[in-house]
PDB file of C-alpha atoms in Angstrom:
ATOM      1  CA  UNK A   1      79.235 147.877  71.650  1.00 66.00           C
ATOM      2  CA  UNK A   2      77.594 151.097  69.765  1.00 88.00           C
ATOM      3  CA  UNK A   3      75.302 148.567  67.798  1.00 90.00           C
ATOM      4  CA  UNK A   4      74.393 146.920  71.043  1.00 86.00           C
ATOM      5  CA  UNK A   5      73.161 150.006  72.557  1.00 91.00           C
ATOM      6  CA  UNK A   6      71.395 151.317  69.293  1.00 92.00           C
ATOM      7  CA  UNK A   7      69.483 147.948  69.414  1.00 91.00           C
ATOM      8  CA  UNK A   8      68.610 148.078  73.044  1.00 92.00           C
ATOM      9  CA  UNK A   9      67.302 151.627  72.489  1.00 94.00           C
ATOM     10  CA  UNK A  10      65.210 150.466  69.578  1.00 94.00           C
ATOM     11  CA  UNK A  11      64.026 147.738  71.644  1.00 92.00           C
ATOM     12  CA  UNK A  12      62.658 149.957  74.389  1.00 94.00           C
ATOM     13  CA  UNK A  13      61.122 152.093  71.920  1.00 94.00           C
ATOM     14  CA  UNK A  14      59.312 149.373  70.405  1.00 93.00           C
ATOM     15  CA  UNK A  15      58.270 148.033  73.876  1.00 92.00           C
ATOM     16  CA  UNK A  16      56.665 151.135  74.812  1.00 94.00           C
ATOM     17  CA  UNK A  17      54.801 151.669  71.535  1.00 93.00           C
ATOM     18  CA  UNK A  18      53.968 147.810  71.751  1.00 91.00           C
ATOM     19  CA  UNK A  19      52.194 148.678  74.850  1.00 92.00           C
ATOM     20  CA  UNK A  20      50.233 151.521  73.797  1.00 93.00           C
ATOM     21  CA  UNK A  21      48.977 149.767  70.774  1.00 91.00           C
ATOM     22  CA  UNK A  22      48.177 146.536  72.889  1.00 90.00           C
ATOM     23  CA  UNK A  23      45.896 149.102  75.002  1.00 91.00           C
ATOM     24  CA  UNK A  24      44.182 150.604  71.935  1.00 90.00           C
ATOM     25  CA  UNK A  25      43.628 147.397  70.445  1.00 87.00           C
ATOM     26  CA  UNK A  26      41.887 145.820  73.474  1.00 89.00           C
ATOM     27  CA  UNK A  27      39.893 148.653  73.778  1.00 88.00           C
ATOM     28  CA  UNK A  28      39.033 148.435  70.067  1.00 86.00           C
ATOM     29  CA  UNK A  29      38.255 144.712  70.139  1.00 87.00           C
ATOM     30  CA  UNK A  30      35.816 145.362  73.144  1.00 87.00           C
ATOM     31  CA  UNK A  31      34.236 148.277  71.374  1.00 83.00           C
ATOM     32  CA  UNK A  32      34.224 146.907  67.697  1.00 75.00           C
ATOM     33  CA  UNK A  33      35.873 149.967  66.475  1.00 76.00           C
ATOM     34  CA  UNK A  34      36.911 150.365  62.875  1.00 77.00           C
ATOM     35  CA  UNK A  35      40.451 150.599  63.620  1.00 84.00           C
ATOM     36  CA  UNK A  36      40.689 147.098  64.948  1.00 82.00           C
ATOM     37  CA  UNK A  37      42.490 146.045  61.932  1.00 82.00           C
ATOM     38  CA  UNK A  38      44.847 148.754  61.385  1.00 87.00           C
ATOM     39  CA  UNK A  39      46.015 148.455  65.053  1.00 87.00           C
ATOM     40  CA  UNK A  40      46.069 144.496  64.783  1.00 84.00           C
ATOM     41  CA  UNK A  41      48.659 145.232  61.800  1.00 85.00           C
ATOM     42  CA  UNK A  42      50.760 147.797  63.683  1.00 88.00           C
ATOM     43  CA  UNK A  43      50.870 145.244  66.637  1.00 85.00           C
ATOM     44  CA  UNK A  44      52.161 142.449  64.403  1.00 84.00           C
ATOM     45  CA  UNK A  45      54.535 144.760  62.825  1.00 87.00           C
ATOM     46  CA  UNK A  46      55.837 145.885  66.157  1.00 90.00           C
ATOM     47  CA  UNK A  47      56.511 142.296  67.151  1.00 87.00           C
ATOM     48  CA  UNK A  48      58.151 141.405  64.262  1.00 86.00           C
ATOM     49  CA  UNK A  49      60.528 144.323  64.224  1.00 90.00           C
ATOM     50  CA  UNK A  50      61.194 143.191  68.003  1.00 91.00           C
ATOM     51  CA  UNK A  51      61.926 139.700  67.009  1.00 88.00           C
ATOM     52  CA  UNK A  52      64.296 141.094  64.194  1.00 87.00           C
ATOM     53  CA  UNK A  53      66.357 143.047  66.874  1.00 91.00           C
ATOM     54  CA  UNK A  54      66.419 139.751  69.029  1.00 90.00           C
ATOM     55  CA  UNK A  55      67.759 138.031  65.923  1.00 88.00           C
ATOM     56  CA  UNK A  56      70.086 140.648  65.225  1.00 90.00           C
ATOM     57  CA  UNK A  57      71.559 140.573  68.992  1.00 91.00           C
ATOM     58  CA  UNK A  58      71.759 137.031  68.579  1.00 89.00           C
ATOM     59  CA  UNK A  59      73.733 137.215  65.441  1.00 87.00           C
ATOM     60  CA  UNK A  60      75.883 139.738  67.186  1.00 90.00           C
ATOM     61  CA  UNK A  61      76.685 137.679  69.933  1.00 92.00           C
ATOM     62  CA  UNK A  62      77.536 134.904  67.760  1.00 89.00           C
ATOM     63  CA  UNK A  63      79.811 136.870  65.402  1.00 89.00           C
ATOM     64  CA  UNK A  64      81.682 137.782  68.627  1.00 93.00           C
ATOM     65  CA  UNK A  65      82.149 134.346  69.638  1.00 93.00           C
ATOM     66  CA  UNK A  66      83.106 133.507  66.229  1.00 92.00           C
ATOM     67  CA  UNK A  67      85.758 136.424  66.327  1.00 94.00           C
ATOM     68  CA  UNK A  68      86.971 134.916  69.889  1.00 96.00           C
ATOM     69  CA  UNK A  69      87.725 131.674  68.438  1.00 96.00           C
ATOM     70  CA  UNK A  70      89.440 132.989  65.659  1.00 95.00           C
ATOM     71  CA  UNK A  71      91.758 134.886  67.685  1.00 97.00           C
ATOM     72  CA  UNK A  72      92.318 131.846  69.738  1.00 97.00           C
ATOM     73  CA  UNK A  73      93.011 129.944  66.831  1.00 96.00           C
ATOM     74  CA  UNK A  74      95.580 132.024  65.456  1.00 97.00           C
ATOM     75  CA  UNK A  75      97.186 132.453  69.026  1.00 97.00           C
ATOM     76  CA  UNK A  76      97.453 128.504  69.154  1.00 96.00           C
ATOM     77  CA  UNK A  77      98.375 128.262  65.939  1.00 96.00           C
ATOM     78  CA  UNK A  78     101.420 130.407  66.465  1.00 97.00           C
ATOM     79  CA  UNK A  79     102.501 128.599  69.372  1.00 95.00           C
ATOM     80  CA  UNK A  80     102.117 125.075  67.269  1.00 94.00           C
ATOM     81  CA  UNK A  81     104.161 126.434  64.616  1.00 95.00           C
ATOM     82  CA  UNK A  82     106.968 127.537  66.978  1.00 94.00           C
ATOM     83  CA  UNK A  83     106.827 124.381  68.463  1.00 91.00           C
ATOM     84  CA  UNK A  84     106.939 122.367  65.176  1.00 92.00           C
ATOM     85  CA  UNK A  85     110.016 124.133  64.135  1.00 93.00           C
ATOM     86  CA  UNK A  86     112.026 122.632  67.040  1.00 90.00           C
ATOM     87  CA  UNK A  87     113.473 119.238  65.923  1.00 93.00           C
ATOM     88  CA  UNK A  88     111.846 116.069  67.270  1.00 91.00           C
ATOM     89  CA  UNK A  89     114.816 114.969  68.643  1.00 92.00           C
ATOM     90  CA  UNK A  90     115.402 118.074  70.322  1.00 94.00           C
ATOM     91  CA  UNK A  91     112.182 118.278  72.178  1.00 92.00           C
ATOM     92  CA  UNK A  92     111.237 117.160  75.905  1.00 93.00           C
ATOM     93  CA  UNK A  93     108.237 115.167  76.858  1.00 95.00           C
ATOM     94  CA  UNK A  94     106.487 118.083  77.907  1.00 94.00           C
ATOM     95  CA  UNK A  95     107.050 120.029  74.575  1.00 94.00           C
ATOM     96  CA  UNK A  96     105.736 117.133  72.892  1.00 93.00           C
ATOM     97  CA  UNK A  97     102.819 116.435  75.222  1.00 96.00           C
ATOM     98  CA  UNK A  98     102.316 120.680  74.870  1.00 95.00           C
ATOM     99  CA  UNK A  99     102.206 119.764  70.875  1.00 94.00           C
ATOM    100  CA  UNK A 100      99.716 117.243  71.200  1.00 95.00           C
ATOM    101  CA  UNK A 101      97.388 119.558  73.186  1.00 96.00           C
ATOM    102  CA  UNK A 102      97.445 122.318  70.647  1.00 96.00           C
ATOM    103  CA  UNK A 103      96.620 120.008  67.871  1.00 95.00           C
ATOM    104  CA  UNK A 104      93.686 118.801  69.746  1.00 97.00           C
ATOM    105  CA  UNK A 105      92.733 122.472  70.775  1.00 97.00           C
ATOM    106  CA  UNK A 106      93.122 123.464  67.206  1.00 96.00           C
ATOM    107  CA  UNK A 107      90.478 120.716  66.440  1.00 96.00           C
ATOM    108  CA  UNK A 108      88.079 121.579  69.190  1.00 97.00           C
ATOM    109  CA  UNK A 109      88.269 125.532  68.205  1.00 96.00           C
ATOM    110  CA  UNK A 110      87.525 124.679  64.501  1.00 96.00           C
ATOM    111  CA  UNK A 111      84.548 122.110  65.769  1.00 96.00           C
ATOM    112  CA  UNK A 112      83.128 124.936  67.659  1.00 95.00           C
ATOM    113  CA  UNK A 113      83.487 127.426  64.914  1.00 93.00           C
ATOM    114  CA  UNK A 114      81.640 125.272  62.748  1.00 94.00           C
ATOM    115  CA  UNK A 115      79.078 124.926  65.033  1.00 94.00           C
ATOM    116  CA  UNK A 116      78.740 128.631  65.353  1.00 92.00           C
ATOM    117  CA  UNK A 117      78.205 128.865  61.410  1.00 90.00           C
ATOM    118  CA  UNK A 118      75.596 126.304  61.315  1.00 92.00           C
ATOM    119  CA  UNK A 119      73.798 128.200  64.301  1.00 88.00           C
ATOM    120  CA  UNK A 120      73.993 131.412  62.111  1.00 86.00           C
ATOM    121  CA  UNK A 121      72.505 129.652  59.220  1.00 89.00           C
ATOM    122  CA  UNK A 122      69.850 128.133  61.431  1.00 89.00           C
ATOM    123  CA  UNK A 123      69.035 131.523  62.776  1.00 85.00           C
ATOM    124  CA  UNK A 124      68.636 132.959  59.262  1.00 86.00           C
ATOM    125  CA  UNK A 125      66.837 130.070  57.867  1.00 90.00           C
ATOM    126  CA  UNK A 126      64.126 130.477  60.799  1.00 86.00           C
ATOM    127  CA  UNK A 127      64.137 134.302  60.286  1.00 82.00           C
ATOM    128  CA  UNK A 128      63.213 133.901  56.484  1.00 86.00           C
ATOM    129  CA  UNK A 129      60.478 131.474  57.601  1.00 88.00           C
ATOM    130  CA  UNK A 130      59.149 133.686  60.339  1.00 81.00           C
ATOM    131  CA  UNK A 131      59.196 136.697  57.813  1.00 80.00           C
ATOM    132  CA  UNK A 132      57.176 134.660  55.031  1.00 85.00           C
ATOM    133  CA  UNK A 133      54.738 133.165  57.610  1.00 81.00           C
ATOM    134  CA  UNK A 134      54.075 136.927  58.767  1.00 75.00           C
ATOM    135  CA  UNK A 135      53.926 137.924  55.027  1.00 77.00           C
ATOM    136  CA  UNK A 136      51.242 135.177  54.743  1.00 81.00           C
ATOM    137  CA  UNK A 137      49.278 136.138  57.562  1.00 74.00           C
ATOM    138  CA  UNK A 138      48.998 139.546  56.254  1.00 71.00           C
ATOM    139  CA  UNK A 139      48.136 138.415  52.886  1.00 75.00           C
ATOM    140  CA  UNK A 140      45.385 136.291  54.386  1.00 75.00           C
ATOM    141  CA  UNK A 141      44.032 139.259  56.569  1.00 64.00           C
ATOM    142  CA  UNK A 142      43.775 141.485  53.490  1.00 60.00           C
ATOM    143  CA  UNK A 143      41.802 139.290  51.388  1.00 41.00           C
ATOM    144  CA  UNK A 144      38.100 139.168  51.765  1.00 39.00           C
ATOM    145  CA  UNK A 145      36.692 135.782  52.949  1.00 35.00           C
ATOM    146  CA  UNK A 146      33.415 134.892  51.330  1.00 37.00           C
ATOM    147  CA  UNK A 147      32.246 131.721  52.923  1.00 38.00           C
ATOM    148  CA  UNK A 148      30.117 130.666  50.165  1.00 37.00           C
ATOM    149  CA  UNK A 149      33.115 130.623  47.499  1.00 39.00           C
ATOM    150  CA  UNK A 150      35.278 129.369  49.719  1.00 36.00           C
ATOM    151  CA  UNK A 151      33.012 126.095  50.797  1.00 37.00           C
ATOM    152  CA  UNK A 152      31.958 123.736  47.956  1.00 34.00           C
ATOM    153  CA  UNK A 153      30.150 120.645  48.657  1.00 35.00           C
ATOM    154  CA  UNK A 154      30.979 117.667  46.445  1.00 34.00           C
TER     155      UNK A 154
END
């Protein structure tokens, strides 16, 4: 829970700073001041940091769910091994049914864990794409555009 609390504190700090920067940016845009570009860049950086914090919180939540599934898997697996150590002819119908249910539950847990792993992979891929997009935006912002050179009539 320590990391969750740290993430929450950092998010509050970012939100406060983003509010200040947004107000300053609005004033700069209305007044056409020179610091508009710097404020815009800082605002994008704050948004990017906040998105990273949210992704980390999601990642921690997913890892916690995965850990819970692993614990449940181990507990059910132990119970299943105990059930399987009993000779088939000595098992009651209830024990046989319980063994079937344990197997079904183990398969469900494995499927859920696979879904979580895929979800983590997807989140990582989306984060990389978002980071790449933001880098591209910053690169385009820093390059001077000369419309005469970029438009060619053919």
